[in-house]
Amino acid sequence: MKQGPASVIINDEIANRVFVLRLEEPAQARDVRPGQFVHLRCGSSLDPLLRRPLSVLRTGANPRNMLPSGQYDVLYDVVGRGTELLTHLRPGDLVDVLGPLGRPFQIERTTKRLLLVAGGVGIVPLVALAEEALRCHLEVTLLAGFRNAGKVFPASLVPEEVEYVVATDDGSLGHAGFVTTLIPTYLTWADQLCACGPVPMLKALTGLPRSPRLPIQIAMEEHMGCAMGVCLGCVVPTRYGYQRVCRDGPVFPLEEMIWS
Ligand SMILES: Cc1cc2nc3c(=O)[nH]c(=O)nc-3n(C[C@H](O)[C@H](O)[C@H](O)COP(=O)(O)OP(=O)(O)OC[C@H]3O[C@@H](n4cnc5c(N)ncnc54)[C@H](O)[C@@H]3O)c2cc1C
Ligand code: FES
């Protein structure tokens, strides 16, 4: 984990108010694993006071990504002041970044067919995981749900070997309805499932008619303060007591979670 200035390479809008920010910081690009995140200072002053966490989409450390080795991409949806400030970044600017942080996804040794389930920007760490899975010669299907067609993650950014199935809440693109309704079709095919998205989507995974042998990992996107395990601003209840999403997660086995 490193804290320091990263140089902005590009900051492009790829969907409606959704941007890809490419940063250059060789140690972070080298060390990050799928599911980990970086903590960015969004403004040049102390407003906003807190950094904002963003998952890493792809890194030049993976030769499949065709990025220079010291660079990596994050993707952000503009939802408030911090992410709005990020839209002002231009190539050559410096951003104070802490990371990589958190526990990554783990592909089980026996996994051959990996099912990924994403809600909104939860797709970011799953695309990173898909890249790793393809390097390990796994078959990968990615089911992804978005509010509407304007928010859909472009297929051109998903590795072409991945079966990419889109659902939109309003039916404006792909399957109409929640992404969770697509999962049962794939349950007998998959031998591991990894998911990231809003809590209601993750919670819905507990009710799936699945084999108890199907391992499920989820990545949480809780509100965060320090991201260093100190402030306890990100804790979630689990079977092992309260756990910090920033240090003990963001990736957890589904069966450990206690949903309120
Ligand atoms: C580990 C982790 C990884 C993340 N990865 C990504 C990513 O790859 N791309 C991305 O776009 N976002 C990601 N997020 C969410 C992102 O951090 C927030 O959207 C961002 O901090 C919002 O900052 P803001 O100042 O723009 O909005 P704020 O002004 O802080 O909030 C605007 C609105 O968004 C809501 N909000 C803020 N943070 C969250 C959150 N964590 N969960 C649910 N609602 C929230 C607020 O309640 C408010 O309604 C991630 C969060 C975590 C914890
Ligand atoms: S954000 Fe401070 S302990 Fe997790």
Coordinates of C-alpha atoms and ligand atoms in Angstrom, one line a residue, residues 17-19 35-39 42 48 50-57 74-86 101 120-125 196 198-199 219-224 234 245-246 249-250, ligand 1:
R17 CA -21.9 10.8 -16.2
V18 CA -19.7 7.7 -15.9
F19 CA -16.0 8.4 -16.4
G35 CA -11.6 -6.4 -5.8
Q36 CA -9.1 -4.0 -4.2
F37 CA -9.7 -0.3 -4.3
V38 CA -7.8 3.0 -4.1
H39 CA -8.8 6.0 -1.9
C42 CA -11.0 14.5 -4.9
P48 CA -14.4 17.3 0.7
L50 CA -12.7 12.6 3.2
R51 CA -11.2 10.7 0.3
R52 CA -13.4 8.6 -1.9
P53 CA -13.0 4.9 -2.6
L54 CA -13.0 3.5 -6.1
S55 CA -12.3 0.0 -7.3
V56 CA -9.6 -0.6 -9.9
L57 CA -10.9 -1.6 -13.3
V74 CA -10.7 3.5 -12.2
L75 CA -14.3 4.2 -13.2
Y76 CA -16.6 6.5 -11.4
D77 CA -20.3 7.4 -11.6
V78 CA -20.9 11.1 -10.8
V79 CA -23.2 11.0 -7.7
G80 CA -22.0 13.8 -5.5
R81 CA -19.4 16.5 -4.7
G82 CA -16.4 14.2 -4.7
T83 CA -17.0 12.5 -8.0
E84 CA -18.1 15.8 -9.5
L85 CA -14.7 17.3 -8.6
L86 CA -13.0 14.3 -10.3
L101 CA -6.5 -1.3 -0.2
G120 CA -24.2 -0.6 -11.5
V121 CA -20.6 0.4 -10.9
G122 CA -20.2 -2.9 -9.0
I123 CA -19.1 -4.1 -12.5
V124 CA -15.7 -2.5 -12.0
P125 CA -13.9 -5.1 -9.8
C196 CA -20.6 -6.7 -6.4
P198 CA -26.0 -2.5 -4.0
V199 CA -26.9 -4.3 -0.8
A219 CA -17.7 -7.2 -2.6
M220 CA -19.4 -4.5 -0.5
E221 CA -19.5 -0.8 -1.4
E222 CA -20.1 0.8 2.1
H223 CA -19.6 4.4 2.9
M224 CA -16.0 4.9 4.1
C234 CA -17.5 1.1 7.4
V245 CA -15.2 -3.3 4.9
C246 CA -12.0 -1.4 4.2
G249 CA -13.3 -6.7 3.1
P250 CA -14.5 -5.4 0.8
Ligands
LIG1 C1 -14.7 -0.4 -1.8 C2 -15.6 0.6 -2.6 C3 -15.4 0.6 -4.0 C4 -16.1 1.5 -4.8 N1 -15.9 1.4 -6.1 C5 -16.6 2.3 -6.9 C6 -16.3 2.4 -8.3 O1 -15.5 1.6 -8.8 N2 -17.0 3.3 -9.0 C7 -17.9 4.2 -8.4 O2 -18.4 5.0 -9.1 N3 -18.1 4.1 -7.1 C8 -17.5 3.2 -6.3 N4 -17.7 3.2 -5.0 C9 -18.7 4.2 -4.4 C10 -18.0 5.6 -4.4 O3 -17.0 5.5 -3.4 C11 -19.0 6.6 -4.0 O4 -20.0 6.8 -5.0 C12 -18.4 8.0 -3.8 O5 -17.6 8.0 -2.7 C13 -19.4 9.1 -3.7 O6 -18.7 10.3 -3.4 P1 -19.3 11.7 -3.8 O7 -18.7 12.7 -3.0 O8 -19.4 11.9 -5.3 O9 -20.8 11.5 -3.3 P2 -21.4 11.9 -1.9 O10 -21.8 13.3 -1.9 O11 -20.5 11.3 -0.8 O12 -22.7 11.0 -2.0 C14 -23.7 11.2 -3.0 C15 -24.8 10.2 -2.9 O13 -24.2 8.8 -3.0 C16 -24.5 8.1 -1.9 N5 -23.2 7.3 -1.6 C17 -22.0 7.7 -1.4 N6 -21.1 6.7 -1.2 C18 -21.9 5.6 -1.3 C19 -21.6 4.2 -1.1 N7 -20.3 3.8 -0.9 N8 -22.6 3.3 -1.3 C20 -23.8 3.7 -1.5 N9 -24.2 5.0 -1.7 C21 -23.2 5.9 -1.5 C22 -24.7 9.0 -0.8 O14 -25.5 8.5 0.3 C23 -25.4 10.1 -1.5 O15 -26.8 9.8 -1.6 C24 -17.0 2.3 -4.2 C25 -17.2 2.3 -2.8 C26 -16.5 1.4 -2.0 C27 -16.6 1.4 -0.5

